[in-house]
Amino acid sequence: MQIARETLLRSYRSMRTIRDFEERLHVEFATGEIPGFVHLYCGEEASGVGVCANLTDLDTIASTHRGHGHCIAKGVEVAGMMAEIYGRQTGVCRGKGGSMHIADLSRGMLGANGIVGGGPPLICGAALSHKTLKNGAVAVAFYGDGASNEGTTLESLNLASVWRLPAVFVLEDNGYGEATGSSYACAGSQKARAEGFGMPYMECDGTDFFAVHQAAGEAIAHARAGNGPVMLHVHLARWYGHFEGDAMTYRAAGEVAAARADHDCLTIFRTRVTEAGLLEGTELDDIDSAVRDEIESAVIAAKQAPLPEAADLLADVYVRY
């Protein structure tokens, strides 16, 4: 599949932005200035970006507690995200959502979610809306191997098939549901689960942007054409703990180092596009520099922004139609 040059540049920038955003949060969280919990997406960038590169502004996604990467991949503004994570009024949710509840409906981002398996039911609703309105849009649920065992997820797979919804269920399998290996906790196979609900199953290497982009493109096209839902199983690895502060004593010695050295999706992308003459290394260097400046500006602005006040407590609690 030939990918347009503009798409390659935009995709690299999205992956680089996610990486630098998360690496900076890793540093900033240690200062104690960020409230709540933070779950980092480093190492998984090609999955979110590879999927979302196939989506339109009208398409919708639902995320997980590890949602920063999905937000950025769907186009949520970086400065607003950083301010939200710092709990500031200038955040995309006015400082009330924080890391695990970032949402931007204007971008089709229905929200990160602190509930494991909370996204798939939301996507069934969004997909039903798209189908009813006949707007040609699709809904995508990102969820992990831990969430694949939740009743909400299994019910959603069933409902999406019964209603033949334009939905894609992207299982980001990083090998661990918190600290429990998916090889232990997930009975049977994910393929058999998909087949049990009568939906096509696809899988790909989540460290290869091109593999994800192609597989997601096929899955999304299938759903968009009215052929019903698809499960896309993406295999990848997270570089940090389940949450910031996780000592990762459950992981083998050298496991993370090997992932960083041999399975870095940004390094793989850069090698592929430069060796094929699709992009110049200097172009990617310029993106790296621009992203560093963007992240630095976002952190400075977030720290200087005001906190919500008591008068903001009841604002936006109820929707008025």
Short mmCIF file of C-alpha atoms in Angstrom, two decimals:
data_model
loop_
_atom_site.label_atom_id
_atom_site.label_comp_id
_atom_site.label_asym_id
_atom_site.label_seq_id
_atom_site.Cartn_x
_atom_site.Cartn_y
_atom_site.Cartn_z
CA MET A 1 0.00 0.00 0.00
CA GLN A 2 1.45 3.36 -1.07
CA ILE A 3 1.05 6.03 1.60
CA ALA A 4 1.04 9.70 0.62
CA ARG A 5 4.11 11.69 1.60
CA GLU A 6 2.01 14.14 3.59
CA THR A 7 0.52 11.25 5.56
CA LEU A 8 3.98 9.90 6.34
CA LEU A 9 5.16 13.27 7.63
CA ARG A 10 2.00 13.80 9.66
CA SER A 11 2.21 10.28 11.10
CA TYR A 12 5.83 10.65 12.10
CA ARG A 13 5.06 13.94 13.78
CA SER A 14 2.18 12.32 15.70
CA MET A 15 4.38 9.45 16.87
CA ARG A 16 7.20 11.80 17.83
CA THR A 17 4.77 14.06 19.67
CA ILE A 18 3.39 11.12 21.65
CA ARG A 19 6.88 9.89 22.52
CA ASP A 20 8.15 13.30 23.67
CA PHE A 21 4.90 14.12 25.46
CA GLU A 22 5.07 10.90 27.46
CA GLU A 23 8.79 11.06 28.16
CA ARG A 24 8.33 14.60 29.48
CA LEU A 25 5.43 13.49 31.69
CA HIS A 26 7.66 10.75 33.08
CA VAL A 27 10.01 13.48 34.28
CA GLU A 28 7.37 15.98 35.38
CA PHE A 29 5.30 13.46 37.33
CA ALA A 30 8.27 12.75 39.57
CA THR A 31 8.21 16.38 40.77
CA GLY A 32 4.83 15.86 42.42
CA GLU A 33 3.19 18.72 40.53
CA ILE A 34 0.83 16.48 38.52
CA PRO A 35 -2.24 15.22 40.40
CA GLY A 36 -3.64 11.71 40.10
CA PHE A 37 -2.20 8.78 38.19
CA VAL A 38 -0.38 8.74 34.87
CA HIS A 39 -0.17 5.75 32.49
CA LEU A 40 2.35 6.21 29.68
CA TYR A 41 2.02 5.07 26.05
CA CYS A 42 5.74 5.00 25.16
CA GLY A 43 6.56 2.12 22.83
CA GLU A 44 2.99 1.83 21.54
CA GLU A 45 2.88 4.94 19.33
CA ALA A 46 2.61 3.13 16.00
CA SER A 47 -0.65 1.51 17.05
CA GLY A 48 -2.64 4.63 17.83
CA VAL A 49 -1.19 6.61 14.94
CA GLY A 50 -1.42 3.76 12.44
CA VAL A 51 -5.10 3.32 13.22
CA CYS A 52 -6.05 6.99 13.40
CA ALA A 53 -4.26 7.81 10.14
CA ASN A 54 -7.12 5.96 8.46
CA LEU A 55 -9.84 7.94 10.23
CA THR A 56 -11.70 11.12 9.32
CA ASP A 57 -12.76 13.99 11.57
CA LEU A 58 -16.26 12.49 11.66
CA ASP A 59 -15.06 9.11 12.92
CA THR A 60 -15.03 8.54 16.67
CA ILE A 61 -12.73 6.73 19.07
CA ALA A 62 -12.88 5.66 22.71
CA SER A 63 -9.69 5.16 24.66
CA THR A 64 -8.36 3.58 27.85
CA HIS A 65 -6.63 4.76 31.03
CA ARG A 66 -3.48 4.85 28.81
CA GLY A 67 -5.06 7.41 26.54
CA HIS A 68 -2.61 10.23 25.81
CA GLY A 69 -1.37 8.60 22.61
CA HIS A 70 -4.86 8.03 21.26
CA CYS A 71 -5.76 11.66 21.98
CA ILE A 72 -2.75 13.01 20.11
CA ALA A 73 -3.24 10.56 17.23
CA LYS A 74 -6.85 11.78 16.84
CA GLY A 75 -5.77 15.41 16.78
CA VAL A 76 -6.44 16.67 20.30
CA GLU A 77 -4.41 19.81 20.94
CA VAL A 78 -1.20 19.18 22.90
CA ALA A 79 -1.19 22.34 25.02
CA GLY A 80 -4.78 21.69 26.13
CA MET A 81 -3.90 18.10 27.02
CA MET A 82 -0.88 19.13 29.07
CA ALA A 83 -2.93 21.73 30.93
CA GLU A 84 -5.61 19.10 31.59
CA ILE A 85 -3.07 16.69 33.05
CA TYR A 86 -1.86 19.49 35.34
CA GLY A 87 -5.50 20.08 36.36
CA ARG A 88 -5.68 23.64 34.97
CA GLN A 89 -8.60 25.71 33.73
CA THR A 90 -7.08 25.88 30.26
CA GLY A 91 -7.22 22.10 29.88
CA VAL A 92 -9.44 20.49 27.26
CA CYS A 93 -11.81 19.46 30.07
CA ARG A 94 -11.13 22.62 32.09
CA GLY A 95 -8.92 20.74 34.51
CA LYS A 96 -11.62 18.39 35.76
CA GLY A 97 -10.70 15.23 33.88
CA GLY A 98 -6.98 14.84 34.33
CA SER A 99 -4.86 12.18 32.67
CA MET A 100 -7.41 9.35 32.63
CA HIS A 101 -10.43 11.34 31.46
CA ILE A 102 -9.24 13.55 28.62
CA ALA A 103 -11.96 14.00 26.01
CA ASP A 104 -12.49 16.28 23.03
CA LEU A 105 -15.74 15.64 21.19
CA SER A 106 -14.82 18.20 18.55
CA ARG A 107 -12.06 15.80 17.48
CA GLY A 108 -14.18 12.66 17.75
CA MET A 109 -12.32 11.68 20.91
CA LEU A 110 -15.00 10.35 23.27
CA GLY A 111 -12.57 10.09 26.13
CA ALA A 112 -9.88 8.22 27.94
CA ASN A 113 -11.43 6.03 30.59
CA GLY A 114 -10.47 4.99 34.10
CA ILE A 115 -12.82 1.99 33.82
CA VAL A 116 -11.17 -1.09 32.33
CA GLY A 117 -13.39 -2.12 29.43
CA GLY A 118 -15.30 1.15 29.59
CA GLY A 119 -14.67 2.14 25.97
CA PRO A 120 -16.25 -0.67 23.90
CA PRO A 121 -19.84 0.02 25.07
CA LEU A 122 -19.42 3.72 24.24
CA ILE A 123 -18.26 2.79 20.77
CA CYS A 124 -21.34 0.65 20.21
CA GLY A 125 -23.42 3.73 20.92
CA ALA A 126 -21.31 5.92 18.64
CA ALA A 127 -21.39 3.31 15.87
CA LEU A 128 -25.16 2.99 16.19
CA SER A 129 -25.41 6.76 15.83
CA HIS A 130 -23.24 6.70 12.69
CA LYS A 131 -25.33 3.88 11.24
CA THR A 132 -28.62 5.58 12.04
CA LEU A 133 -27.49 8.90 10.59
CA LYS A 134 -26.00 7.13 7.55
CA ASN A 135 -23.01 9.47 7.68
CA GLY A 136 -20.44 6.88 6.60
CA ALA A 137 -18.43 7.20 9.79
CA VAL A 138 -16.96 4.43 11.92
CA ALA A 139 -16.29 4.09 15.65
CA VAL A 140 -13.10 2.59 17.07
CA ALA A 141 -12.56 1.16 20.56
CA PHE A 142 -9.01 0.86 21.85
CA TYR A 143 -8.71 -1.62 24.72
CA GLY A 144 -6.06 -3.81 26.30
CA ASP A 145 -5.57 -7.50 26.90
CA GLY A 146 -6.82 -7.03 30.46
CA ALA A 147 -10.02 -5.38 29.21
CA SER A 148 -10.51 -8.21 26.73
CA ASN A 149 -11.67 -10.33 29.68
CA GLU A 150 -14.21 -7.80 30.94
CA GLY A 151 -17.90 -8.51 30.49
CA THR A 152 -18.47 -5.06 29.04
CA THR A 153 -16.06 -5.83 26.21
CA LEU A 154 -17.52 -9.22 25.43
CA GLU A 155 -21.05 -7.84 25.50
CA SER A 156 -19.97 -5.07 23.15
CA LEU A 157 -18.46 -7.52 20.68
CA ASN A 158 -21.73 -9.41 20.67
CA LEU A 159 -23.91 -6.30 20.35
CA ALA A 160 -21.79 -4.88 17.53
CA SER A 161 -22.19 -8.11 15.58
CA VAL A 162 -25.91 -8.44 16.28
CA TRP A 163 -26.55 -4.87 15.14
CA ARG A 164 -23.92 -5.07 12.35
CA LEU A 165 -22.33 -1.86 13.55
CA PRO A 166 -19.57 0.10 11.76
CA ALA A 167 -17.14 -0.56 14.60
CA VAL A 168 -13.53 -1.66 14.92
CA PHE A 169 -12.26 -3.15 18.18
CA VAL A 170 -8.51 -2.52 18.46
CA LEU A 171 -6.99 -4.83 21.06
CA GLU A 172 -3.64 -3.35 22.10
CA ASP A 173 -1.96 -6.38 23.62
CA ASN A 174 1.16 -5.26 25.48
CA GLY A 175 1.44 -8.59 27.26
CA TYR A 176 0.25 -7.48 30.67
CA GLY A 177 -3.06 -6.64 32.32
CA GLU A 178 -1.45 -4.46 35.00
CA ALA A 179 1.03 -7.03 36.37
CA THR A 180 -0.57 -10.25 35.10
CA GLY A 181 0.69 -11.78 31.86
CA SER A 182 -1.92 -12.06 29.12
CA SER A 183 -0.56 -15.53 28.30
CA TYR A 184 -1.82 -16.59 31.72
CA ALA A 185 -4.99 -14.53 32.09
CA CYS A 186 -6.57 -14.83 28.63
CA ALA A 187 -8.06 -18.27 28.02
CA GLY A 188 -8.22 -19.57 24.47
CA SER A 189 -7.30 -17.13 21.72
CA GLN A 190 -8.48 -13.67 20.75
CA LYS A 191 -9.07 -14.97 17.24
CA ALA A 192 -11.45 -17.62 18.55
CA ARG A 193 -13.28 -14.96 20.55
CA ALA A 194 -13.79 -12.84 17.44
CA GLU A 195 -14.94 -15.84 15.46
CA GLY A 196 -17.31 -16.75 18.28
CA PHE A 197 -19.07 -13.43 17.75
CA GLY A 198 -19.05 -13.85 13.97
CA MET A 199 -16.66 -11.03 13.18
CA PRO A 200 -13.46 -10.96 11.12
CA TYR A 201 -10.18 -11.08 13.03
CA MET A 202 -6.91 -9.44 12.00
CA GLU A 203 -3.59 -9.07 13.79
CA CYS A 204 -0.39 -7.14 13.21
CA ASP A 205 2.95 -6.08 14.66
CA GLY A 206 2.28 -2.94 16.69
CA THR A 207 5.89 -1.75 16.43
CA ASP A 208 5.57 -1.40 12.64
CA PHE A 209 3.56 1.67 11.63
CA PHE A 210 3.12 0.33 8.09
CA ALA A 211 1.75 -3.02 9.28
CA VAL A 212 -0.72 -1.28 11.60
CA HIS A 213 -1.74 1.26 8.96
CA GLN A 214 -2.49 -1.43 6.40
CA ALA A 215 -4.34 -3.76 8.75
CA ALA A 216 -6.34 -0.91 10.27
CA GLY A 217 -7.12 0.45 6.83
CA GLU A 218 -8.61 -2.87 5.79
CA ALA A 219 -10.57 -3.25 9.03
CA ILE A 220 -11.92 0.30 8.89
CA ALA A 221 -12.86 -0.03 5.22
CA HIS A 222 -14.75 -3.23 6.03
CA ALA A 223 -16.73 -1.52 8.78
CA ARG A 224 -17.28 1.67 6.80
CA ALA A 225 -18.75 -0.30 3.90
CA GLY A 226 -21.51 -1.59 6.15
CA ASN A 227 -20.11 -5.09 6.57
CA GLY A 228 -20.14 -5.04 10.35
CA PRO A 229 -17.45 -4.96 13.05
CA VAL A 230 -13.86 -6.20 13.00
CA MET A 231 -11.39 -7.13 15.74
CA LEU A 232 -7.82 -5.93 15.17
CA HIS A 233 -5.26 -7.54 17.50
CA VAL A 234 -2.14 -5.39 17.80
CA HIS A 235 0.94 -6.87 19.47
CA LEU A 236 3.23 -4.36 21.18
CA ALA A 237 5.16 -3.56 24.37
CA ARG A 238 4.97 -0.71 26.84
CA TRP A 239 8.25 0.75 27.97
CA TYR A 240 7.17 1.96 31.39
CA GLY A 241 5.16 0.40 34.19
CA HIS A 242 1.43 0.01 34.26
CA PHE A 243 1.42 3.38 36.04
CA GLU A 244 4.15 5.82 37.01
CA GLY A 245 5.76 4.37 40.12
CA ASP A 246 5.26 0.75 39.10
CA ALA A 247 8.53 -1.08 39.89
CA MET A 248 7.79 -3.70 37.18
CA THR A 249 9.16 -6.57 39.26
CA TYR A 250 6.95 -8.90 37.23
CA ARG A 251 8.95 -8.30 34.03
CA ALA A 252 12.00 -10.30 33.01
CA ALA A 253 15.44 -8.79 33.31
CA GLY A 254 16.35 -7.00 30.08
CA GLU A 255 12.82 -7.17 28.67
CA VAL A 256 12.25 -3.42 28.49
CA ALA A 257 15.80 -2.72 27.33
CA ALA A 258 15.36 -5.18 24.47
CA ALA A 259 12.07 -3.54 23.47
CA ARG A 260 13.71 -0.11 23.40
CA ALA A 261 16.74 -1.34 21.46
CA ASP A 262 15.10 -3.64 18.94
CA HIS A 263 11.44 -2.65 18.66
CA ASP A 264 11.32 1.14 18.74
CA CYS A 265 8.55 2.06 16.29
CA LEU A 266 10.04 5.51 15.59
CA THR A 267 13.45 4.05 14.74
CA ILE A 268 11.82 1.41 12.54
CA PHE A 269 9.77 4.07 10.75
CA ARG A 270 12.78 6.35 10.19
CA THR A 271 14.85 3.49 8.79
CA ARG A 272 12.10 2.36 6.43
CA VAL A 273 11.25 5.76 4.96
CA THR A 274 14.81 7.03 4.59
CA GLU A 275 16.18 3.82 3.06
CA ALA A 276 13.26 3.78 0.60
CA GLY A 277 13.82 7.44 -0.27
CA LEU A 278 10.30 8.36 0.83
CA LEU A 279 11.47 11.02 3.30
CA GLU A 280 14.76 12.71 4.10
CA GLY A 281 16.38 12.35 7.47
CA THR A 282 16.66 16.13 7.72
CA GLU A 283 12.89 16.43 7.41
CA LEU A 284 12.44 14.11 10.35
CA ASP A 285 15.10 16.00 12.32
CA ASP A 286 13.18 19.22 11.75
CA ILE A 287 10.02 17.56 13.07
CA ASP A 288 11.92 16.35 16.14
CA SER A 289 13.08 19.89 16.86
CA ALA A 290 9.63 21.42 16.35
CA VAL A 291 8.00 18.84 18.62
CA ARG A 292 10.53 19.45 21.41
CA ASP A 293 9.70 23.15 21.29
CA GLU A 294 5.95 22.42 21.28
CA ILE A 295 6.18 20.17 24.34
CA GLU A 296 8.35 22.67 26.21
CA SER A 297 5.88 25.48 25.50
CA ALA A 298 2.97 23.26 26.59
CA VAL A 299 4.60 22.47 29.94
CA ILE A 300 5.45 26.11 30.64
CA ALA A 301 1.93 27.25 29.76
CA ALA A 302 0.33 24.50 31.87
CA LYS A 303 2.35 25.40 34.95
CA GLN A 304 1.40 29.06 34.60
CA ALA A 305 -2.31 28.47 33.96
CA PRO A 306 -4.86 28.98 36.77
CA LEU A 307 -6.40 26.15 38.73
CA PRO A 308 -10.18 25.65 38.71
CA GLU A 309 -11.99 27.56 41.45
CA ALA A 310 -14.85 26.58 43.74
CA ALA A 311 -17.27 28.40 41.45
CA ASP A 312 -16.31 25.98 38.64
CA LEU A 313 -17.38 22.92 40.62
CA LEU A 314 -20.94 22.72 39.29
CA ALA A 315 -20.19 24.01 35.79
CA ASP A 316 -20.69 21.51 32.95
CA VAL A 317 -22.33 18.96 35.24
CA TYR A 318 -25.56 18.86 33.26
CA VAL A 319 -26.05 19.13 29.51
CA ARG A 320 -28.68 21.55 28.31
CA TYR A 321 -30.21 20.81 24.91
#
